PDB file of C-alpha atoms in Angstrom:
ATOM      1  CA  MET S 287      52.669   6.924  24.360  1.00 44.00           C
ATOM      2  CA  THR S 288      52.778   5.622  27.931  1.00 47.00           C
ATOM      3  CA  GLU S 289      55.738   4.639  30.086  1.00 58.00           C
ATOM      4  CA  THR S 290      56.508   4.213  33.758  1.00 70.00           C
ATOM      5  CA  THR S 291      57.959   7.288  35.413  1.00 80.00           C
ATOM      6  CA  PHE S 292      59.704   7.526  38.772  1.00 86.00           C
ATOM      7  CA  THR S 293      59.963  10.750  40.740  1.00 87.00           C
ATOM      8  CA  ALA S 294      62.411  11.686  43.497  1.00 91.00           C
ATOM      9  CA  PHE S 295      61.756  14.819  45.560  1.00 93.00           C
ATOM     10  CA  THR S 296      63.464  16.464  48.508  1.00 93.00           C
ATOM     11  CA  THR S 297      63.575  19.832  50.267  1.00 94.00           C
ATOM     12  CA  LEU S 298      66.319  21.993  51.737  1.00 93.00           C
ATOM     13  CA  SER S 299      66.987  25.587  52.751  1.00 92.00           C
ATOM     14  CA  GLY S 300      68.455  28.169  50.398  1.00 89.00           C
ATOM     15  CA  LYS S 301      68.573  28.768  46.664  1.00 87.00           C
ATOM     16  CA  ALA S 302      72.285  28.115  46.133  1.00 88.00           C
ATOM     17  CA  PRO S 303      72.320  24.718  47.922  1.00 91.00           C
ATOM     18  CA  ALA S 304      69.167  23.700  46.045  1.00 91.00           C
ATOM     19  CA  GLU S 305      70.663  24.625  42.674  1.00 89.00           C
ATOM     20  CA  ALA S 306      73.879  22.770  43.550  1.00 91.00           C
ATOM     21  CA  LEU S 307      71.877  19.662  44.419  1.00 93.00           C
ATOM     22  CA  GLY S 308      69.925  19.992  41.179  1.00 89.00           C
ATOM     23  CA  GLU S 309      73.161  20.069  39.188  1.00 88.00           C
ATOM     24  CA  ALA S 310      74.535  17.075  41.070  1.00 90.00           C
ATOM     25  CA  LEU S 311      71.368  15.081  40.354  1.00 90.00           C
ATOM     26  CA  GLU S 312      72.005  15.387  36.635  1.00 84.00           C
ATOM     27  CA  ASP S 313      75.199  13.340  36.974  1.00 86.00           C
ATOM     28  CA  ILE S 314      73.890  10.257  38.793  1.00 90.00           C
ATOM     29  CA  ASP S 315      73.195   6.893  37.174  1.00 89.00           C
ATOM     30  CA  PRO S 316      70.532   6.264  35.980  1.00 89.00           C
ATOM     31  CA  THR S 317      70.383   9.774  34.583  1.00 87.00           C
ATOM     32  CA  PRO S 318      67.130  11.645  35.209  1.00 86.00           C
ATOM     33  CA  TYR S 319      65.362  12.996  32.147  1.00 80.00           C
ATOM     34  CA  GLY S 320      64.285  16.091  34.010  1.00 77.00           C
ATOM     35  CA  VAL S 321      65.389  18.025  37.104  1.00 83.00           C
ATOM     36  CA  GLY S 322      63.544  20.970  38.641  1.00 82.00           C
ATOM     37  CA  VAL S 323      64.469  23.401  41.424  1.00 84.00           C
ATOM     38  CA  PHE S 324      61.636  25.487  42.881  1.00 81.00           C
ATOM     39  CA  GLU S 325      61.127  27.796  45.838  1.00 79.00           C
ATOM     40  CA  VAL S 326      58.264  26.758  48.124  1.00 76.00           C
ATOM     41  CA  GLU S 327      55.916  29.725  48.007  1.00 63.00           C
ATOM     42  CA  ASP S 328      55.311  30.090  51.746  1.00 66.00           C
ATOM     43  CA  GLY S 329      58.017  32.612  52.610  1.00 69.00           C
ATOM     44  CA  SER S 330      60.025  30.038  54.594  1.00 78.00           C
ATOM     45  CA  GLY S 331      63.092  30.005  52.338  1.00 82.00           C
ATOM     46  CA  THR S 332      62.569  26.297  51.651  1.00 88.00           C
ATOM     47  CA  TRP S 333      63.372  24.961  48.181  1.00 91.00           C
ATOM     48  CA  GLU S 334      62.180  21.770  46.524  1.00 91.00           C
ATOM     49  CA  VAL S 335      64.373  19.708  44.232  1.00 91.00           C
ATOM     50  CA  GLY S 336      62.689  17.101  42.078  1.00 88.00           C
ATOM     51  CA  SER S 337      63.783  14.717  39.349  1.00 88.00           C
ATOM     52  CA  TYR S 338      62.099  12.317  36.944  1.00 85.00           C
ATOM     53  CA  PHE S 339      63.435   8.958  35.824  1.00 87.00           C
ATOM     54  CA  LEU S 340      62.424   6.331  33.283  1.00 83.00           C
ATOM     55  CA  GLU S 341      63.820   3.608  35.540  1.00 87.00           C
ATOM     56  CA  ARG S 342      63.933   3.343  39.321  1.00 90.00           C
ATOM     57  CA  PRO S 343      66.648   5.643  40.685  1.00 92.00           C
ATOM     58  CA  ASP S 344      69.508   4.387  42.858  1.00 92.00           C
ATOM     59  CA  ALA S 345      68.364   4.810  46.468  1.00 92.00           C
ATOM     60  CA  VAL S 346      71.931   4.790  47.802  1.00 93.00           C
ATOM     61  CA  ALA S 347      73.062   7.470  45.365  1.00 93.00           C
ATOM     62  CA  LEU S 348      70.088   9.643  46.309  1.00 94.00           C
ATOM     63  CA  ALA S 349      70.761   9.176  50.027  1.00 94.00           C
ATOM     64  CA  LEU S 350      74.400  10.180  49.605  1.00 93.00           C
ATOM     65  CA  LEU S 351      73.426  13.264  47.607  1.00 94.00           C
ATOM     66  CA  ALA S 352      70.857  14.340  50.199  1.00 94.00           C
ATOM     67  CA  ALA S 353      73.362  13.940  53.028  1.00 94.00           C
ATOM     68  CA  ALA S 354      76.108  15.783  51.142  1.00 93.00           C
ATOM     69  CA  HIS S 355      73.860  18.765  50.421  1.00 94.00           C
ATOM     70  CA  GLY S 356      72.035  18.974  53.750  1.00 94.00           C
ATOM     71  CA  ALA S 357      68.703  17.971  52.247  1.00 94.00           C
ATOM     72  CA  ALA S 358      65.891  15.838  53.602  1.00 94.00           C
ATOM     73  CA  ASP S 359      65.748  12.219  52.459  1.00 94.00           C
ATOM     74  CA  PHE S 360      64.471  11.850  48.912  1.00 94.00           C
ATOM     75  CA  VAL S 361      60.931  10.560  48.552  1.00 91.00           C
ATOM     76  CA  VAL S 362      60.745   8.217  45.559  1.00 91.00           C
ATOM     77  CA  SER S 363      57.422   7.458  43.907  1.00 88.00           C
ATOM     78  CA  GLU S 364      56.368   5.423  40.895  1.00 83.00           C
ATOM     79  CA  LEU S 365      53.822   7.146  38.690  1.00 70.00           C
ATOM     80  CA  PRO S 366      51.284   5.033  36.808  1.00 61.00           C
ATOM     81  CA  ASP S 367      51.607   4.515  33.084  1.00 60.00           C
ATOM     82  CA  THR S 368      50.054   7.671  31.675  1.00 53.00           C
ATOM     83  CA  ASP S 369      50.054   9.479  28.372  1.00 51.00           C
ATOM     84  CA  TRP S 370      50.893  12.810  29.988  1.00 46.00           C
ATOM     85  CA  VAL S 371      50.424  14.973  26.926  1.00 48.00           C
ATOM     86  CA  ALA S 372      46.988  13.476  26.342  1.00 50.00           C
ATOM     87  CA  HIS S 373      46.199  13.943  30.035  1.00 46.00           C
ATOM     88  CA  VAL S 374      47.229  17.605  29.965  1.00 46.00           C
ATOM     89  CA  ARG S 375      45.308  18.086  26.739  1.00 49.00           C
ATOM     90  CA  ARG S 376      42.147  16.857  28.438  1.00 48.00           C
ATOM     91  CA  GLU S 377      42.722  19.118  31.429  1.00 47.00           C
ATOM     92  CA  LEU S 378      43.970  22.159  29.507  1.00 52.00           C
ATOM     93  CA  HIS S 379      40.678  23.866  28.859  1.00 61.00           C
ATOM     94  CA  PRO S 380      40.695  27.295  27.170  1.00 68.00           C
ATOM     95  CA  VAL S 381      41.057  30.239  29.531  1.00 73.00           C
ATOM     96  CA  GLU S 382      39.664  33.682  28.808  1.00 72.00           C
ATOM     97  CA  ALA S 383      41.236  36.795  30.316  1.00 74.00           C
ATOM     98  CA  GLY S 384      39.687  39.919  28.878  1.00 73.00           C
ATOM     99  CA  ARG S 385      40.341  39.929  25.146  1.00 79.00           C
ATOM    100  CA  PHE S 386      42.821  37.057  25.415  1.00 80.00           C
ATOM    101  CA  PHE S 387      42.006  33.373  24.866  1.00 72.00           C
ATOM    102  CA  VAL S 388      44.703  30.916  25.981  1.00 77.00           C
ATOM    103  CA  HIS S 389      44.217  27.523  24.340  1.00 70.00           C
ATOM    104  CA  GLY S 390      45.840  24.362  23.061  1.00 65.00           C
ATOM    105  CA  GLY S 391      45.912  23.332  19.429  1.00 57.00           C
ATOM    106  CA  HIS S 392      43.049  20.915  20.096  1.00 58.00           C
ATOM    107  CA  ASP S 393      40.823  23.916  20.954  1.00 59.00           C
ATOM    108  CA  THR S 394      41.773  26.199  18.060  1.00 57.00           C
ATOM    109  CA  GLU S 395      38.294  25.927  16.555  1.00 63.00           C
ATOM    110  CA  ALA S 396      36.837  27.169  19.858  1.00 63.00           C
ATOM    111  CA  LEU S 397      38.622  30.535  19.523  1.00 65.00           C
ATOM    112  CA  PRO S 398      35.906  33.231  19.496  1.00 60.00           C
ATOM    113  CA  GLU S 399      36.101  35.704  16.624  1.00 75.00           C
ATOM    114  CA  ASP S 400      36.373  38.650  19.011  1.00 71.00           C
ATOM    115  CA  ARG S 401      39.258  37.216  21.074  1.00 76.00           C
ATOM    116  CA  ILE S 402      43.029  37.199  20.612  1.00 77.00           C
ATOM    117  CA  GLY S 403      44.292  33.624  20.639  1.00 73.00           C
ATOM    118  CA  LEU S 404      47.426  32.597  22.508  1.00 79.00           C
ATOM    119  CA  LEU S 405      48.323  29.047  21.520  1.00 75.00           C
ATOM    120  CA  ILE S 406      50.185  26.892  24.037  1.00 77.00           C
ATOM    121  CA  GLU S 407      50.490  23.220  23.126  1.00 60.00           C
ATOM    122  CA  ALA S 408      49.969  20.631  25.852  1.00 47.00           C
ATOM    123  CA  ALA S 409      53.643  19.660  25.911  1.00 46.00           C
ATOM    124  CA  MET S 410      54.545  23.327  26.531  1.00 44.00           C
ATOM    125  CA  ALA S 411      51.816  23.969  29.106  1.00 40.00           C
ATOM    126  CA  PHE S 412      53.779  25.024  32.179  1.00 45.00           C
ATOM    127  CA  GLY S 413      53.286  28.695  32.964  1.00 45.00           C
ATOM    128  CA  THR S 414      50.174  29.350  30.901  1.00 45.00           C
ATOM    129  CA  GLY S 415      47.152  31.469  31.713  1.00 44.00           C
ATOM    130  CA  HIS S 416      45.727  28.491  33.602  1.00 43.00           C
ATOM    131  CA  HIS S 417      47.782  29.480  36.635  1.00 55.00           C
ATOM    132  CA  GLY S 418      46.234  32.238  38.726  1.00 67.00           C
ATOM    133  CA  THR S 419      49.328  34.432  38.528  1.00 82.00           C
ATOM    134  CA  THR S 420      49.551  34.452  34.730  1.00 83.00           C
ATOM    135  CA  HIS S 421      45.798  34.853  34.433  1.00 84.00           C
ATOM    136  CA  GLY S 422      46.042  37.797  36.816  1.00 88.00           C
ATOM    137  CA  CYS S 423      48.758  39.432  34.689  1.00 90.00           C
ATOM    138  CA  LEU S 424      46.620  39.083  31.575  1.00 91.00           C
ATOM    139  CA  LEU S 425      43.681  40.677  33.396  1.00 91.00           C
ATOM    140  CA  ALA S 426      45.906  43.495  34.681  1.00 92.00           C
ATOM    141  CA  PHE S 427      47.138  44.049  31.126  1.00 92.00           C
ATOM    142  CA  GLU S 428      43.536  44.132  29.912  1.00 91.00           C
ATOM    143  CA  HIS S 429      42.754  46.718  32.607  1.00 91.00           C
ATOM    144  CA  LEU S 430      45.557  48.953  31.295  1.00 92.00           C
ATOM    145  CA  LEU S 431      44.453  48.546  27.702  1.00 90.00           C
ATOM    146  CA  GLN S 432      40.882  49.464  28.515  1.00 90.00           C
ATOM    147  CA  ALA S 433      42.190  52.585  30.261  1.00 91.00           C
ATOM    148  CA  GLY S 434      43.838  53.623  26.988  1.00 89.00           C
ATOM    149  CA  PHE S 435      47.415  52.697  27.827  1.00 87.00           C
ATOM    150  CA  GLY S 436      49.437  51.798  24.743  1.00 80.00           C
ATOM    151  CA  PRO S 437      52.988  50.797  25.651  1.00 75.00           C
ATOM    152  CA  GLY S 438      55.865  51.192  23.248  1.00 83.00           C
ATOM    153  CA  LYS S 439      58.689  49.082  24.655  1.00 91.00           C
ATOM    154  CA  VAL S 440      57.739  45.868  26.447  1.00 94.00           C
ATOM    155  CA  ALA S 441      59.739  43.299  28.428  1.00 95.00           C
ATOM    156  CA  ASP S 442      58.614  40.034  30.014  1.00 95.00           C
ATOM    157  CA  ILE S 443      61.096  39.225  32.811  1.00 95.00           C
ATOM    158  CA  GLY S 444      61.076  35.597  33.952  1.00 91.00           C
ATOM    159  CA  CYS S 445      58.959  34.840  30.901  1.00 88.00           C
ATOM    160  CA  GLY S 446      58.445  31.070  31.265  1.00 83.00           C
ATOM    161  CA  THR S 447      56.389  30.081  28.221  1.00 83.00           C
ATOM    162  CA  ALA S 448      56.282  33.755  27.110  1.00 87.00           C
ATOM    163  CA  VAL S 449      52.486  33.859  27.123  1.00 89.00           C
ATOM    164  CA  LEU S 450      52.603  37.438  28.491  1.00 92.00           C
ATOM    165  CA  ALA S 451      55.153  38.522  25.894  1.00 92.00           C
ATOM    166  CA  MET S 452      52.933  37.008  23.216  1.00 90.00           C
ATOM    167  CA  ALA S 453      49.902  38.896  24.511  1.00 90.00           C
ATOM    168  CA  ALA S 454      51.859  42.139  24.269  1.00 91.00           C
ATOM    169  CA  ALA S 455      53.276  41.333  20.843  1.00 90.00           C
ATOM    170  CA  LYS S 456      49.788  40.622  19.502  1.00 88.00           C
ATOM    171  CA  ILE S 457      48.456  44.086  20.294  1.00 83.00           C
ATOM    172  CA  CYS S 458      51.294  46.514  21.065  1.00 72.00           C
ATOM    173  CA  SER S 459      53.447  48.580  18.757  1.00 48.00           C
ATOM    174  CA  ALA S 460      56.472  47.631  20.923  1.00 43.00           C
ATOM    175  CA  ASP S 461      59.690  49.435  20.038  1.00 43.00           C
ATOM    176  CA  GLU S 462      60.726  50.829  16.656  1.00 43.00           C
ATOM    177  CA  ALA S 463      61.787  47.363  15.519  1.00 47.00           C
ATOM    178  CA  GLY S 464      58.448  45.882  16.579  1.00 70.00           C
ATOM    179  CA  THR S 465      60.108  43.705  19.220  1.00 88.00           C
ATOM    180  CA  VAL S 466      58.935  42.504  22.626  1.00 93.00           C
ATOM    181  CA  TYR S 467      61.742  41.198  24.829  1.00 95.00           C
ATOM    182  CA  ALA S 468      61.207  37.960  26.782  1.00 95.00           C
ATOM    183  CA  SER S 469      63.920  36.877  29.207  1.00 94.00           C
ATOM    184  CA  ASP S 470      64.378  34.006  31.634  1.00 91.00           C
ATOM    185  CA  MET S 471      67.320  32.697  33.635  1.00 87.00           C
ATOM    186  CA  ASP S 472      66.372  29.104  32.724  1.00 83.00           C
ATOM    187  CA  PRO S 473      67.725  28.182  29.264  1.00 84.00           C
ATOM    188  CA  THR S 474      64.976  25.572  28.847  1.00 80.00           C
ATOM    189  CA  ALA S 475      62.329  28.234  29.407  1.00 82.00           C
ATOM    190  CA  VAL S 476      64.027  30.415  26.789  1.00 88.00           C
ATOM    191  CA  ASP S 477      63.876  27.550  24.292  1.00 85.00           C
ATOM    192  CA  VAL S 478      60.193  26.950  25.090  1.00 83.00           C
ATOM    193  CA  ALA S 479      59.485  30.673  24.720  1.00 87.00           C
ATOM    194  CA  ARG S 480      61.063  30.679  21.239  1.00 89.00           C
ATOM    195  CA  VAL S 481      58.993  27.673  20.174  1.00 86.00           C
ATOM    196  CA  ASN S 482      55.779  29.259  21.440  1.00 86.00           C
ATOM    197  CA  ALA S 483      56.567  32.550  19.723  1.00 89.00           C
ATOM    198  CA  ASP S 484      57.153  30.737  16.435  1.00 88.00           C
ATOM    199  CA  VAL S 485      53.992  28.640  16.761  1.00 85.00           C
ATOM    200  CA  ASN S 486      51.979  31.830  17.292  1.00 87.00           C
ATOM    201  CA  GLY S 487      53.533  33.529  14.270  1.00 87.00           C
ATOM    202  CA  LEU S 488      55.459  35.934  16.506  1.00 88.00           C
ATOM    203  CA  GLY S 489      59.010  34.739  15.937  1.00 88.00           C
ATOM    204  CA  ASP S 490      59.906  38.065  14.335  1.00 87.00           C
ATOM    205  CA  ARG S 491      58.212  40.090  17.103  1.00 90.00           C
ATOM    206  CA  ILE S 492      59.633  38.472  20.245  1.00 92.00           C
ATOM    207  CA  GLU S 493      63.330  38.294  21.089  1.00 94.00           C
ATOM    208  CA  CYS S 494      64.015  35.627  23.701  1.00 94.00           C
ATOM    209  CA  LEU S 495      67.018  36.145  25.960  1.00 94.00           C
ATOM    210  CA  GLU S 496      68.717  34.151  28.693  1.00 93.00           C
ATOM    211  CA  ALA S 497      69.119  36.567  31.598  1.00 93.00           C
ATOM    212  CA  ALA S 498      68.629  36.923  35.334  1.00 90.00           C
ATOM    213  CA  GLY S 499      66.361  39.916  35.727  1.00 93.00           C
ATOM    214  CA  PHE S 500      67.509  42.769  33.487  1.00 95.00           C
ATOM    215  CA  ASP S 501      71.112  41.527  33.363  1.00 94.00           C
ATOM    216  CA  HIS S 502      71.553  41.364  29.602  1.00 96.00           C
ATOM    217  CA  PRO S 503      73.268  43.813  27.210  1.00 96.00           C
ATOM    218  CA  THR S 504      70.257  43.903  24.899  1.00 96.00           C
ATOM    219  CA  LEU S 505      67.892  44.877  27.719  1.00 96.00           C
ATOM    220  CA  ALA S 506      70.325  47.541  28.893  1.00 95.00           C
ATOM    221  CA  GLU S 507      70.588  48.953  25.368  1.00 95.00           C
ATOM    222  CA  VAL S 508      66.859  48.949  24.604  1.00 93.00           C
ATOM    223  CA  GLY S 509      65.470  50.081  27.978  1.00 88.00           C
ATOM    224  CA  PRO S 510      63.878  51.742  29.767  1.00 95.00           C
ATOM    225  CA  PHE S 511      60.573  50.022  29.025  1.00 95.00           C
ATOM    226  CA  ASP S 512      57.022  51.349  29.058  1.00 93.00           C
ATOM    227  CA  LEU S 513      55.680  48.030  30.332  1.00 95.00           C
ATOM    228  CA  VAL S 514      57.402  45.232  32.219  1.00 97.00           C
ATOM    229  CA  PHE S 515      55.769  41.942  33.180  1.00 96.00           C
ATOM    230  CA  ALA S 516      57.434  40.073  36.056  1.00 95.00           C
ATOM    231  CA  ASN S 517      55.498  36.963  37.075  1.00 91.00           C
ATOM    232  CA  ILE S 518      58.056  35.342  39.345  1.00 87.00           C
ATOM    233  CA  LEU S 519      58.117  35.103  43.179  1.00 84.00           C
ATOM    234  CA  MET S 520      58.157  37.559  46.062  1.00 88.00           C
ATOM    235  CA  GLY S 521      61.842  37.111  46.898  1.00 88.00           C
ATOM    236  CA  PRO S 522      63.154  37.819  43.384  1.00 90.00           C
ATOM    237  CA  LEU S 523      60.628  40.654  42.988  1.00 94.00           C
ATOM    238  CA  LEU S 524      61.953  42.358  46.118  1.00 94.00           C
ATOM    239  CA  GLU S 525      65.534  41.964  44.877  1.00 93.00           C
ATOM    240  CA  LEU S 526      64.492  43.295  41.476  1.00 95.00           C
ATOM    241  CA  ALA S 527      62.835  46.490  42.772  1.00 97.00           C
ATOM    242  CA  PRO S 528      65.833  48.875  42.287  1.00 97.00           C
ATOM    243  CA  ASP S 529      66.520  47.499  38.799  1.00 96.00           C
ATOM    244  CA  MET S 530      62.818  47.754  37.965  1.00 97.00           C
ATOM    245  CA  ALA S 531      62.892  51.456  38.874  1.00 97.00           C
ATOM    246  CA  THR S 532      65.840  51.942  36.519  1.00 96.00           C
ATOM    247  CA  ASN S 533      64.346  49.932  33.680  1.00 97.00           C
ATOM    248  CA  VAL S 534      60.742  51.201  33.670  1.00 97.00           C
ATOM    249  CA  SER S 535      60.262  54.606  32.051  1.00 95.00           C
ATOM    250  CA  SER S 536      58.547  57.491  33.830  1.00 95.00           C
ATOM    251  CA  GLY S 537      54.802  56.936  33.467  1.00 95.00           C
ATOM    252  CA  GLY S 538      55.371  53.277  32.590  1.00 95.00           C
ATOM    253  CA  TYR S 539      54.036  50.226  34.379  1.00 96.00           C
ATOM    254  CA  ALA S 540      55.322  47.119  36.106  1.00 97.00           C
ATOM    255  CA  LEU S 541      52.816  44.270  36.295  1.00 97.00           C
ATOM    256  CA  LEU S 542      53.985  41.934  39.061  1.00 96.00           C
ATOM    257  CA  SER S 543      52.692  38.537  40.141  1.00 92.00           C
ATOM    258  CA  GLY S 544      53.796  35.273  41.695  1.00 88.00           C
ATOM    259  CA  ILE S 545      52.820  36.926  44.988  1.00 89.00           C
ATOM    260  CA  LEU S 546      50.710  35.305  47.676  1.00 88.00           C
ATOM    261  CA  ASN S 547      48.027  37.634  48.998  1.00 91.00           C
ATOM    262  CA  GLU S 548      49.707  37.878  52.404  1.00 92.00           C
ATOM    263  CA  GLN S 549      52.981  38.909  50.696  1.00 92.00           C
ATOM    264  CA  ALA S 550      51.496  41.728  48.635  1.00 95.00           C
ATOM    265  CA  ALA S 551      51.919  44.483  51.244  1.00 96.00           C
ATOM    266  CA  ASP S 552      55.691  43.869  51.453  1.00 95.00           C
ATOM    267  CA  VAL S 553      56.073  43.997  47.675  1.00 96.00           C
ATOM    268  CA  ILE S 554      53.999  47.166  47.402  1.00 97.00           C
ATOM    269  CA  LYS S 555      56.096  48.853  50.103  1.00 97.00           C
ATOM    270  CA  ALA S 556      59.368  47.903  48.403  1.00 97.00           C
ATOM    271  CA  TYR S 557      58.220  49.300  45.062  1.00 98.00           C
ATOM    272  CA  GLU S 558      56.763  52.479  46.537  1.00 97.00           C
ATOM    273  CA  THR S 559      60.172  53.074  48.108  1.00 97.00           C
ATOM    274  CA  VAL S 560      61.823  53.153  44.669  1.00 97.00           C
ATOM    275  CA  GLY S 561      59.242  55.396  43.006  1.00 97.00           C
ATOM    276  CA  PHE S 562      56.225  53.295  42.022  1.00 98.00           C
ATOM    277  CA  THR S 563      52.576  53.910  42.902  1.00 97.00           C
ATOM    278  CA  LEU S 564      50.047  51.100  43.195  1.00 97.00           C
ATOM    279  CA  GLU S 565      47.366  51.600  40.537  1.00 95.00           C
ATOM    280  CA  HIS S 566      45.475  48.331  40.753  1.00 94.00           C
ATOM    281  CA  HIS S 567      45.549  45.214  42.963  1.00 96.00           C
ATOM    282  CA  HIS S 568      43.922  42.102  41.488  1.00 91.00           C
ATOM    283  CA  LYS S 569      43.321  39.219  43.898  1.00 89.00           C
ATOM    284  CA  THR S 570      42.304  35.617  43.543  1.00 83.00           C
ATOM    285  CA  PRO S 571      41.646  33.521  46.670  1.00 81.00           C
ATOM    286  CA  GLU S 572      45.411  32.868  46.846  1.00 84.00           C
ATOM    287  CA  TRP S 573      47.370  35.133  44.500  1.00 88.00           C
ATOM    288  CA  SER S 574      47.902  38.860  44.000  1.00 93.00           C
ATOM    289  CA  THR S 575      48.785  40.748  40.831  1.00 94.00           C
ATOM    290  CA  LEU S 576      50.029  44.315  41.236  1.00 97.00           C
ATOM    291  CA  SER S 577      49.842  47.065  38.614  1.00 97.00           C
ATOM    292  CA  LEU S 578      52.429  49.668  39.611  1.00 98.00           C
ATOM    293  CA  LYS S 579      53.064  52.987  37.848  1.00 97.00           C
ATOM    294  CA  ARG S 580      56.529  54.567  37.729  1.00 96.00           C
ATOM    295  CA  SER S 581      56.572  58.227  38.767  1.00 92.00           C
TER     296      SER S 581
END
């Protein structure tokens, strides 16, 4: 299926103003079919707000919104007619990370017999092992497993598609109920995580929660955890450090990513301050993944 898509993007400073602009965008006419709010990963505090439309958006309405929220002028673009799912399917090649094999349904037959498959369909592809940060977390997890670490209780904070939670659920005993906990502050991400868990036959092993960080009664009741994944961004990771110390058990691990290489030293320092020791630092040309052990 192909159809013309219009995009409208702008930037502004600060999370709260960006989120307010994102909410306001949802009420204009024509209504966008998708709105996203993202922090620009350069440490500047700049946020990007983008929206997608099936008809050309109202330039005057966008200009008024930008002015009201202190944002730059929206840049509107028309995307060519494209079957996006088919496009992603062509580009979404399988990714291997240790024993894990992240793939789409179109590559199920390519799953090697000695690998653990993590199925992410093309329409649910955001946040898969194809991004360096998620790939790094899977490799860090593999490093722990090869060292003989077998976590009991596992949480995936800021889970996105829940690919990390699924990796844990496939091989870990988890808690007494056999549950891995996957949380995200974005309700859409929580819905996607549930779908992916079900598709991978893990619906009874992964409990998906809407929460900012550890702020959920279930996480408070179940914790502390032996292993916590947090593939988010440097800013939220720094804010999360005290809660991470409370919610990771002694001898447990926090696997952190979403960190640019030049940001890693600041994150390491913050976590050492609250009782973690750096055990392993995996780098790609751009991204860092930190394996930190709780004392």
